[in-house]
XYZ file of C-alpha atoms in Angstrom:
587
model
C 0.000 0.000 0.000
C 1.363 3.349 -0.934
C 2.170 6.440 1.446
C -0.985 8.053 1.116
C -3.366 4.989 1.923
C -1.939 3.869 5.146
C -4.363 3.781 7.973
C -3.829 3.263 11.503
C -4.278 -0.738 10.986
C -1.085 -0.421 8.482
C 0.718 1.349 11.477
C 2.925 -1.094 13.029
C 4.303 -2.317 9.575
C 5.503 0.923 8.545
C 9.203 1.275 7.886
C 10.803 3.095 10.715
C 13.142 4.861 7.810
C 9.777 6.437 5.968
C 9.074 8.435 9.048
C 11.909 10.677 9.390
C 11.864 13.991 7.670
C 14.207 16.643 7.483
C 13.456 20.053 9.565
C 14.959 22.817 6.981
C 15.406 25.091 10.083
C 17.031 22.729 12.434
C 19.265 20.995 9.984
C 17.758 17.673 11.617
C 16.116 14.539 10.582
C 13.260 14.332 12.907
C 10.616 11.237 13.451
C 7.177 11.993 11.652
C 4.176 10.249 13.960
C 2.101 10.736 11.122
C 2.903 8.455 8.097
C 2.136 10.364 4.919
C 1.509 13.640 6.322
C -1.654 12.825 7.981
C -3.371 13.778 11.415
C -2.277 11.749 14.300
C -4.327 8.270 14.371
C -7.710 8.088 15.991
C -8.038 5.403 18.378
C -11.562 3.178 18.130
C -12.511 4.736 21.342
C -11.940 8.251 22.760
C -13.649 7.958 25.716
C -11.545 5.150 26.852
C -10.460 4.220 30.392
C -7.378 5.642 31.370
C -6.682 7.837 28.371
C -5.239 11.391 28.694
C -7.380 14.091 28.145
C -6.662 17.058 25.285
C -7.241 19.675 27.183
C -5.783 18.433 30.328
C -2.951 15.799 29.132
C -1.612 14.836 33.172
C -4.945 13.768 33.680
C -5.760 9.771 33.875
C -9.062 10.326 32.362
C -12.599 11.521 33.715
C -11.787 15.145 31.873
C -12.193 14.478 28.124
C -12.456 17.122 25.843
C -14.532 16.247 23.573
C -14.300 19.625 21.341
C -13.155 18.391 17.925
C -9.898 18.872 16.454
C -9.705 20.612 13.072
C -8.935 17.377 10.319
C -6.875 17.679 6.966
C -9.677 16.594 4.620
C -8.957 14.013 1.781
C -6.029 12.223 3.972
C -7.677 9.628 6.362
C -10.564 7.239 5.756
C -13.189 9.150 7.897
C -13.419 12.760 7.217
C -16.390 12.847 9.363
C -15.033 12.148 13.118
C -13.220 14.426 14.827
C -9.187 13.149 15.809
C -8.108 13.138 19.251
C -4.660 13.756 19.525
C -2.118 10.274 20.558
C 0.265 9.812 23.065
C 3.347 9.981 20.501
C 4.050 13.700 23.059
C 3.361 16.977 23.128
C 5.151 18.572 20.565
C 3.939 16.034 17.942
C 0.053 16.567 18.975
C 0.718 20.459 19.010
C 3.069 20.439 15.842
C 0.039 18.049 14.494
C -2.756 20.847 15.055
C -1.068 23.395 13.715
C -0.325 21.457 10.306
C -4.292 20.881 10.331
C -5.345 23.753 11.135
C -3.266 25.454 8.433
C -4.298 22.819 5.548
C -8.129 23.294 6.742
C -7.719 26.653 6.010
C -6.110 26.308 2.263
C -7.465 23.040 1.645
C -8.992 24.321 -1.379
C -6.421 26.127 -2.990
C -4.025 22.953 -2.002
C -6.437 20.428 -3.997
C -6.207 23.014 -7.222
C -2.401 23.251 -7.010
C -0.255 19.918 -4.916
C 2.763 21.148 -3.838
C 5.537 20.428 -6.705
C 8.156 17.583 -5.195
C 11.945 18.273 -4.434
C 14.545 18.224 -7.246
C 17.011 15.142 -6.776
C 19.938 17.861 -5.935
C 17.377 19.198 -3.152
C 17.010 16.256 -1.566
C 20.678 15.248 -1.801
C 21.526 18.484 0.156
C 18.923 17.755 2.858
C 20.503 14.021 3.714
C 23.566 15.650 3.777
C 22.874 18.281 5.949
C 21.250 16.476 8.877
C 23.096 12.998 8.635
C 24.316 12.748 12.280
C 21.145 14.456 13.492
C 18.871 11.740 12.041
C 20.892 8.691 13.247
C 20.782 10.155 17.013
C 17.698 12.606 17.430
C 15.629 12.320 20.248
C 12.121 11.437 20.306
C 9.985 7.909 21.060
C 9.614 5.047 19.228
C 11.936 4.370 17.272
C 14.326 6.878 17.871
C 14.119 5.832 21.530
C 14.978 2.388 20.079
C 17.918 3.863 18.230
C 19.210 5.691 20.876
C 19.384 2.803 23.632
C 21.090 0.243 20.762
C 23.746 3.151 20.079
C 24.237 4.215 23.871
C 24.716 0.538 24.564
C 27.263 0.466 21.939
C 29.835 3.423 23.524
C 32.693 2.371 25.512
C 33.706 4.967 27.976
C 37.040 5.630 30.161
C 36.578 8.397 33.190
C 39.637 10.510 32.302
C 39.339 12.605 35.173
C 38.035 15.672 33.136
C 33.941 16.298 32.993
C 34.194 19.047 29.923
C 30.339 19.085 28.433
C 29.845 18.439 25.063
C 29.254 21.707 23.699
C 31.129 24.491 24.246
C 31.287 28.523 23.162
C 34.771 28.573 22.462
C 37.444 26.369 20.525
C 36.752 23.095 20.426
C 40.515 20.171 20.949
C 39.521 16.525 20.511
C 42.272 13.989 20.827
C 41.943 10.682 18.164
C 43.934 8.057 19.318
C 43.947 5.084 17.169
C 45.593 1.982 19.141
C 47.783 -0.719 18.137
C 45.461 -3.231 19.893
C 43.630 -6.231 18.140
C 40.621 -7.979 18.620
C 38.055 -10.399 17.205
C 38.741 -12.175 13.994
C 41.081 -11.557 11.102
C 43.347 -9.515 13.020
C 45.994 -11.718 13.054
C 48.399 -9.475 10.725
C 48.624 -6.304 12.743
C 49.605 -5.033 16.252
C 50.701 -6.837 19.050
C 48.472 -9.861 20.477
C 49.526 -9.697 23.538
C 49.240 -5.566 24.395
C 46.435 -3.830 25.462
C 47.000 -1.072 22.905
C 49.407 1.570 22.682
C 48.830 5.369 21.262
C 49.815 3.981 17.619
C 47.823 6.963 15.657
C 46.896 10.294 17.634
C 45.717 13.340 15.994
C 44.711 16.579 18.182
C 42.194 17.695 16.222
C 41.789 21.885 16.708
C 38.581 23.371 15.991
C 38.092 27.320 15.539
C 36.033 29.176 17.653
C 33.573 30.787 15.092
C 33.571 26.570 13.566
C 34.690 28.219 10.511
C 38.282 26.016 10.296
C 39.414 22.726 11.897
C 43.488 21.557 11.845
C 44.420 18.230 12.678
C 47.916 17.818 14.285
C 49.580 14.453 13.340
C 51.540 13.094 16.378
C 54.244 10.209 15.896
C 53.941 7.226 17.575
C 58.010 7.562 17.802
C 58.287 10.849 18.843
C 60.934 10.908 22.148
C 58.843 12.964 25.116
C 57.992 13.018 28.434
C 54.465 11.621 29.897
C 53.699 13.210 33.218
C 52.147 11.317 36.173
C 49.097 10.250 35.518
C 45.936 9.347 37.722
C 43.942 6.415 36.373
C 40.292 5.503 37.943
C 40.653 1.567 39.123
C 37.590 -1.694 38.530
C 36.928 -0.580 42.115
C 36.772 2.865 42.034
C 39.865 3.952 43.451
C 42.343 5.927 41.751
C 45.909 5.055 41.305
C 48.609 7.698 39.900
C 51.291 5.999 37.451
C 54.530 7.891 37.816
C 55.451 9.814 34.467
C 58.778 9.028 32.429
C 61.401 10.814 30.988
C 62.405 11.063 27.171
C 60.354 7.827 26.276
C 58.323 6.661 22.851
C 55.389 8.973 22.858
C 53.239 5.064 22.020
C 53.865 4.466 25.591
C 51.735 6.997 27.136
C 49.039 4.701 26.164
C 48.857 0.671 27.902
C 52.136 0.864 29.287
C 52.225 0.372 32.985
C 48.160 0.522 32.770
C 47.923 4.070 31.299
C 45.039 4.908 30.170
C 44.026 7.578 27.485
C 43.711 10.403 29.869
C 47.677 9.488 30.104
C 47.748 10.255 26.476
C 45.432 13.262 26.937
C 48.063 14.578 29.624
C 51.240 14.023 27.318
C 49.476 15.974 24.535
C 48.687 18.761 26.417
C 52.265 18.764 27.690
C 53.837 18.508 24.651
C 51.210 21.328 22.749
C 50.214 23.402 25.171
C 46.611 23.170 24.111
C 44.129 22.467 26.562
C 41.985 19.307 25.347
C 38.285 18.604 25.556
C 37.444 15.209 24.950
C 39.074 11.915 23.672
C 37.676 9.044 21.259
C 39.814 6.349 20.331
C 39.628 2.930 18.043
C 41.396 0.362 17.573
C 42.201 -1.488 14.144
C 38.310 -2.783 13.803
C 37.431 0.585 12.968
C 38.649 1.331 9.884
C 37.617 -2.400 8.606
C 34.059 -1.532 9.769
C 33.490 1.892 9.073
C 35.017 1.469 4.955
C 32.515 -1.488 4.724
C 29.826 0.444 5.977
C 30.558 3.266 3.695
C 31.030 0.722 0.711
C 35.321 1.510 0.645
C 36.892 4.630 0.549
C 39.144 5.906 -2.737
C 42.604 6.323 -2.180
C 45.684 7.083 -4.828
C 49.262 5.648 -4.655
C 51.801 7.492 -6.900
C 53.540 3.755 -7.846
C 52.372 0.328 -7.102
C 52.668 -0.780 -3.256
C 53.372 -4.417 -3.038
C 54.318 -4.385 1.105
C 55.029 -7.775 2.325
C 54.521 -6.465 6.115
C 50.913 -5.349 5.815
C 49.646 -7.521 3.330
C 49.258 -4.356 0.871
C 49.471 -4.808 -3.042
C 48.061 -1.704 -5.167
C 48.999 -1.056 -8.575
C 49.405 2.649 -9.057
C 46.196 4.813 -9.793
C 43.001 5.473 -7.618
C 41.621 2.422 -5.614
C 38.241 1.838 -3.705
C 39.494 0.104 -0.159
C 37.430 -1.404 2.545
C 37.557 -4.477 5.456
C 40.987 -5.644 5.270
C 42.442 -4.449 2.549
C 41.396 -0.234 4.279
C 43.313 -1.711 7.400
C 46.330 -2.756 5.318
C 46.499 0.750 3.906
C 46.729 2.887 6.973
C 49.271 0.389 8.305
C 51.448 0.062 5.357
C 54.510 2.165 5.274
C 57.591 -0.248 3.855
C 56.822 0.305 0.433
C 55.872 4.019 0.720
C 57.866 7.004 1.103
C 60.701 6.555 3.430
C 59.745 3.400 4.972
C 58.833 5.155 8.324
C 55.715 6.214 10.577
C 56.247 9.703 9.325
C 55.697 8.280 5.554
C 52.660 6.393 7.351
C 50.940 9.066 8.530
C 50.756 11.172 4.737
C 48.617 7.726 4.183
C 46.591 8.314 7.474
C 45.991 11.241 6.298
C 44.727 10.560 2.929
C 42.370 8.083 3.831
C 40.774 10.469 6.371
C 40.374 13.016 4.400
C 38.853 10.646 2.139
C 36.240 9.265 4.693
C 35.018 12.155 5.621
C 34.005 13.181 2.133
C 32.696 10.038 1.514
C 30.739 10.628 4.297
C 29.379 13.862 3.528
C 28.188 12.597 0.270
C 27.212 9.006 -1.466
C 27.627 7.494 2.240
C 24.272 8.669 2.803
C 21.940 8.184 0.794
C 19.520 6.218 2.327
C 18.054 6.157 6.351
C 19.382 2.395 6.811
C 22.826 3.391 4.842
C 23.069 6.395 7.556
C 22.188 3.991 10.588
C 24.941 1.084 9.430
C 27.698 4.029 9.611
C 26.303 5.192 13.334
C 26.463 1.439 14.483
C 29.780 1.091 12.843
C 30.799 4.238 14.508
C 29.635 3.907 17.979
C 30.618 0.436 18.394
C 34.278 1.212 17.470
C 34.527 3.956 19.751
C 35.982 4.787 23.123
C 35.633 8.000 24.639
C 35.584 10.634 27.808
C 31.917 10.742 29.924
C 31.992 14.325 28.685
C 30.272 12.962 25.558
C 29.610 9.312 26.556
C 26.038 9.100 25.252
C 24.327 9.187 22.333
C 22.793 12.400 22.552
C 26.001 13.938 23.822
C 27.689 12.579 21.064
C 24.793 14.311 18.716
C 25.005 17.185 20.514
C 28.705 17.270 19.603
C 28.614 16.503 16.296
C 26.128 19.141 15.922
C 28.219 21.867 17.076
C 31.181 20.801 14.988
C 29.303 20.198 11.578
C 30.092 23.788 10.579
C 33.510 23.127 9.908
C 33.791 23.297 5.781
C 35.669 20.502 4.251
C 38.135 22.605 2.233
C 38.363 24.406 5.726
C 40.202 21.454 7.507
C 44.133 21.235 7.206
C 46.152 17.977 7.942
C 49.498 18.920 9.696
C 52.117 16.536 11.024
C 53.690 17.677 13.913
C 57.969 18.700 13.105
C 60.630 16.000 14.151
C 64.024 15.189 13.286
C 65.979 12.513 13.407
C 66.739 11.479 17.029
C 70.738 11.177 16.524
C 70.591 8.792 19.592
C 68.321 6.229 18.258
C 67.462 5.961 14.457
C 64.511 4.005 14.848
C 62.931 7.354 16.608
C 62.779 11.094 15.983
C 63.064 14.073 17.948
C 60.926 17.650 18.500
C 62.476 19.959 15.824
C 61.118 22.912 18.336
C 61.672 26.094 15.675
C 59.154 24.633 13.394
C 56.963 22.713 16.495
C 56.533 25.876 18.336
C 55.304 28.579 16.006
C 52.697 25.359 14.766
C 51.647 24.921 18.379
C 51.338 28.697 18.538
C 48.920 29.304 15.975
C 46.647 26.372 17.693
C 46.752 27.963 20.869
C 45.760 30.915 19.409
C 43.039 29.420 17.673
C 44.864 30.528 14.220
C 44.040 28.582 10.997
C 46.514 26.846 8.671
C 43.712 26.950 5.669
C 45.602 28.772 2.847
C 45.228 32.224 2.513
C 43.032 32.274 5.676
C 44.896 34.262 7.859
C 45.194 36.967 5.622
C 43.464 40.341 6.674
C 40.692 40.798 4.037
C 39.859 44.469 5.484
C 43.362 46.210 4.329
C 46.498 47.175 6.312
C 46.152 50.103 8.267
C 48.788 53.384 8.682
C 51.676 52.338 10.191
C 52.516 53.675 13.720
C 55.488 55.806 14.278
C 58.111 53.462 16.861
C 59.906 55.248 19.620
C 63.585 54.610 19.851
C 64.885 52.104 22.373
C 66.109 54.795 24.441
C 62.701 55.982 25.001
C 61.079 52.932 26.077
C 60.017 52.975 29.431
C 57.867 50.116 30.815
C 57.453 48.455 34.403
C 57.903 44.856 33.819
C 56.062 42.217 36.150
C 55.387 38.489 36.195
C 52.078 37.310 35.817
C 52.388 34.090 35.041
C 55.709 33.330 33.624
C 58.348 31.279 34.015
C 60.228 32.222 37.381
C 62.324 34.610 37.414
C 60.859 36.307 34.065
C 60.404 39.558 34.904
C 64.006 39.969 35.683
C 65.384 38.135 32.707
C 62.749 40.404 30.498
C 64.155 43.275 31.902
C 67.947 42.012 31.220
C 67.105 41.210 27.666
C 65.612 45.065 26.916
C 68.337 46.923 28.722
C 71.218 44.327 27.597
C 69.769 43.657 24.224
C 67.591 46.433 22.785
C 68.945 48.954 24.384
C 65.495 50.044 26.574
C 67.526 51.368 29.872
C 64.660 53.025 30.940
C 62.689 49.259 31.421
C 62.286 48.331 35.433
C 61.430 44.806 37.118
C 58.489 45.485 39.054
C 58.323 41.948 40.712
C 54.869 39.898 40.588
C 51.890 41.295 39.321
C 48.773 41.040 42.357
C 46.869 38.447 39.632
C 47.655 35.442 37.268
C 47.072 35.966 33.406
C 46.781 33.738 30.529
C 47.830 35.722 28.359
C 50.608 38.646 28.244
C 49.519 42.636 28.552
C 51.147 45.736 27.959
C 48.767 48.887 28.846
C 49.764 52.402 27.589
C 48.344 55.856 27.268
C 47.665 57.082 23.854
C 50.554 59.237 24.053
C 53.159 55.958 24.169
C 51.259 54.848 21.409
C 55.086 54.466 19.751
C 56.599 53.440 22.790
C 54.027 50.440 22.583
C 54.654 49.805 18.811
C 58.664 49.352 19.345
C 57.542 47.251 22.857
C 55.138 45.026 20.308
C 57.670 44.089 17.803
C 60.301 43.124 20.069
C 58.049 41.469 22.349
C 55.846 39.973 19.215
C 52.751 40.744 20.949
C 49.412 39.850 19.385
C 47.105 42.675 18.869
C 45.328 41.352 21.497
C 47.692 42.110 24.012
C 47.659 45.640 23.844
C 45.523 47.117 26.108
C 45.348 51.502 25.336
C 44.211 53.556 28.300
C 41.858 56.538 28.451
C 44.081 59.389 29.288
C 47.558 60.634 28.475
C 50.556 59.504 30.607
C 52.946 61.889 32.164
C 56.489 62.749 30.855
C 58.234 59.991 33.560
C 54.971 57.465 33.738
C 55.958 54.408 32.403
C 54.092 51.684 30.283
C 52.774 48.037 32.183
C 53.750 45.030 30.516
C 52.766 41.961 32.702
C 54.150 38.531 31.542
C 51.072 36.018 31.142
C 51.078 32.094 30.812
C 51.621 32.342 27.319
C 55.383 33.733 27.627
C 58.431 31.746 27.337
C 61.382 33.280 27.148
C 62.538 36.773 26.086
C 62.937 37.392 22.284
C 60.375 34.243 21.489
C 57.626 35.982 20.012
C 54.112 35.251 21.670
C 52.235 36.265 18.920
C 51.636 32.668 16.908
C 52.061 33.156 12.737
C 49.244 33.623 10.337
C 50.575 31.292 8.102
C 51.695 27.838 8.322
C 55.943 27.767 9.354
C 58.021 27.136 6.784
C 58.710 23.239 6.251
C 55.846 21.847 8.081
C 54.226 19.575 6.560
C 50.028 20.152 5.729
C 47.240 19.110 3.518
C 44.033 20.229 3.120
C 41.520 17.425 3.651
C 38.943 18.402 0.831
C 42.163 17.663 -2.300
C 41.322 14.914 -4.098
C 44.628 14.046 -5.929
C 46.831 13.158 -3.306
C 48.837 10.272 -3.995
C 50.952 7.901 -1.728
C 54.230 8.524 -3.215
């Protein structure tokens, strides 16, 4: 029976998919309790024991209102008999009304002319734009029924961090993929007996205004140092695992018991960038999520034959899935160098892939869209900041913004470790102005951190003898102020600069307050200092002749002659890719 004969009888066989439409002005998929459009289903009695009353829903019964409800003519199979609205909630029953009310009223002029159906490309864009929504929106039936199978699928590890889900500014999830293996088939990859080691981790940074996402590419063999590390026990208790010194950054993860808030705490050490949440995978979920997609593309620049991971690709584009995915984000002996570093190019690749598979053919269909959640969900570890399913939507949601061609893949700088070939080394003059523009929630999109609005007049600088500022620390390494001070005096030739000792509060971020009239004093202070616009904080009111500026050292300083202000364009020699090219190639 078609759409627009289904009565209530036909109810319980509908398909779950044909009741979920998308809500133009939420960007959602949301479940219809009508089927077809019309009223909400009469039941044989409305006087019945026990059922809620319309004008007073609370009530048991007793207090029926027995006023009918305008109909939408020409739908049902009883124009005649007034509907009583169902328990599918209030917002359908009220949502229902007002559709009725509105058709009663240009039910004639709707018979003349039927409403003309969406274009192909219209409803294209509306599967795309409310994929996640649909999979996870709340509601009852079965929506409820969705969200208790995916809740039930969502592993989750108390990291000792309770960040909600949604938040107003910048947005750091960690993705740690592990080196662990389980169920079947997994026999060629990772280590049987470990419980999983930090073997892929990308910070992913998300802009403020959602308007730009970078993901940071960390090497398993990077040489670091993991700080202590309280883990929550089976019984509750929690135990702190002492940190380590100049160790494989893999280890912050399973070794000694660590858990990923270990990881979590090593990244943050390393970055400087305050993290949010964490989800991590092991190797099942890139075998599951390219099936459920139907494989992902990727490119090699020559054929791969890798006896390691089982890989053999002749050169050219490729559709991978299962197994054969798996063996491409693993492979790295025929590729490149032969190292993690030539690895991760290939993570990256197939990532960027993914996602545009999944913000297009992936899905097309309701069921298509539910495999992928399931997929997902079940692969998935991550902090009780977004442990549920609506969490998780509510997540998504806010990060959905992000344009594709918007999202850079960077790998974090290392050298060689001259110690120990098999691992590499922080090559800090490239590492720090990249960590930089993260922390200052800077984008490495090309030719997004150029000003669009024009440079303005150049301010006139003060020479260094002129200079006079009270330096203090306010939040600094120790002893800052008075190396600050040594630097201008010894260095730039600012004799009039004084160490005022500790400022009375803590900033994040460095400060330098002026008077309009040391407007050039400030621009001379700015350059050395490379202080962000930010930082500059102009008073109301002149200055006298022998008042001097305040700068006050925040968090964000390091040393003197290190500029705090991060770049506006990605350093020199890093390594990046934006995820939305379609020709990269494993070379």
């Amino acid at each position: 029976m078609d759409a627009q004969g289904r009565g209530q009888a036909d109810d319980n066989n509908v398909d779950p998919a044909d009741q979920w439409v998308f809500n133009p002005n939420t960007g959602n998929y949301e479940l219809r309790l009508d089927p077809a459009g019309q009223g909400p289903a009469r039941p044989a009695d409305r006087k019945a024991p026990g059922r809620r009353s319309a004008r007073n829903p609370r009530a048991g019964g007793g207090d029926t209102d027995t006023r009918p409800l305008p109909v939408q003519r020409g739908r049902g199979a009883d124009d005649d008999e007034p509907a009583e609205p169902t328990e599918g909630g209030r917002a359908a029953r009220r949502a229902a009304g007002r559709a009725a009310t509105a058709v009663a009223a240009g039910a004639a002029a709707s018979r003349r002319k039927p409403k003309p159906k969406k274009s192909g490309k219209r409803k294209f864009l509306y599967w795309t734009a409310g994929v996640v929504g649909f999979v996870l929106v709340a509601g009852c039936g079965t929506a409820f029924v969705i969200y208790q199978q995916l809740d039930g699928n969502i592993k989750k590890v108390d990291v000792g961090e309770e960040n909600s889900a949604v938040t107003d500014g910048p947005v750091n999830l960690l993705i740690i993929g592990t080196d662990a293996r389980t169920g079947k088939g997994d026999t060629g990859y990772g280590d049987s007996g470990s419980v999983g080691h930090a073997d892929t981790t990308i910070l992913m940074h998300v802009s403020k205004d959602r308007t730009n996402a970078t993901a940071l590419s960390i090497p398993r063999d990077l040489i670091t140092d993991i700080p202590d590390c309280p883990t929550k026990q089976p019984d509750g208790s929690t135990k702190v695992i002492p940190g380590q010194q100049h160790v494989r950054f893999n280890t912050s993860l399973g070794q000694e018991g660590r858990d990923p808030g270990c990881t979590w705490r090593t990244v943050e050490k390393l970055t400087g960038v305050k993290i949010n949440h964490f989800m991590m995978a092991d190797f099942n979920a890139v075998k599951d999520l390219s099936d459920a997609v139907d494989g992902v593309e990727v490119c090699a620049a020559k054929d791969i034959n890798d006896p390691k991971s089982h890989l053999k690709l002749t050169a050219g584009r490729h559709v991978v899935k299962g197994e054969q995915a798996l063996a491409f984000v693993r492979t790295r002996h025929s590729v490149g160098t032969g190292s993690d570093l030539s690895r991760i190019q290939l993570q990256q690749q197939f990532i960027g892939s993914l996602i545009r598979k999944l913000k297009s053919s992936a899905f097309g269909s309701p069921s298509k869209l539910l495999d992928v959640a399931q997929a997902a969900t079940k692969a998935l570890t991550v902090d009780t900041g977004i442990g549920t399913a609506s969490k998780l939507l509510d997540f998504g949601n806010d990060l959905k913004k992000v344009d594709l061609n918007k999202i850079t893949f960077a790998t974090v700088p290392v050298l060689d470790n001259p110690r120990d070939k098999a691992t590499v080394v922080l090559d800090t003059a490239k590492a720090d102005p990249l960590f930089k523009m993260v922390q200052q929630d800077h984008t490495l999109a090309k030719g997004a951190g150029k000003d669009k609005g024009g440079k303005s007049a150049p301010v006139k600088k003060a020479p260094p003898e002129l200079v006079r500022v009270d330096v203090t620390n306010g939040g600094g390494p120790f002893g800052a102020a008075q190396e600050t001070v040594d630097w201008l005096q010894n260095t730039k030739g600012a004799r009039l600069s004084t160490n005022a000792g500790n400022a009375p509060e803590k900033l994040s971020a460095t400060r330098l307050e002026y008077a309009p009239n040391q407007a050039d004093q400030a621009a001379t202070l700015a350059e050395w200092m490379g202080l962000p616009k930010s930082a500059l904080k102009k008073t109301g009111a002149d200055a006298g002749p022998r008042v001097p500026m305040k700068l006050v050292l925040g968090k964000d300083f390091t040393a003197p002659g290190s500029p705090i202000e991060a770049p506006t364009e990605t350093p020199e020699g890093v390594q990046h890719v934006n995820a939305d090219d379609k020709n990269i190639c494993a070379k």
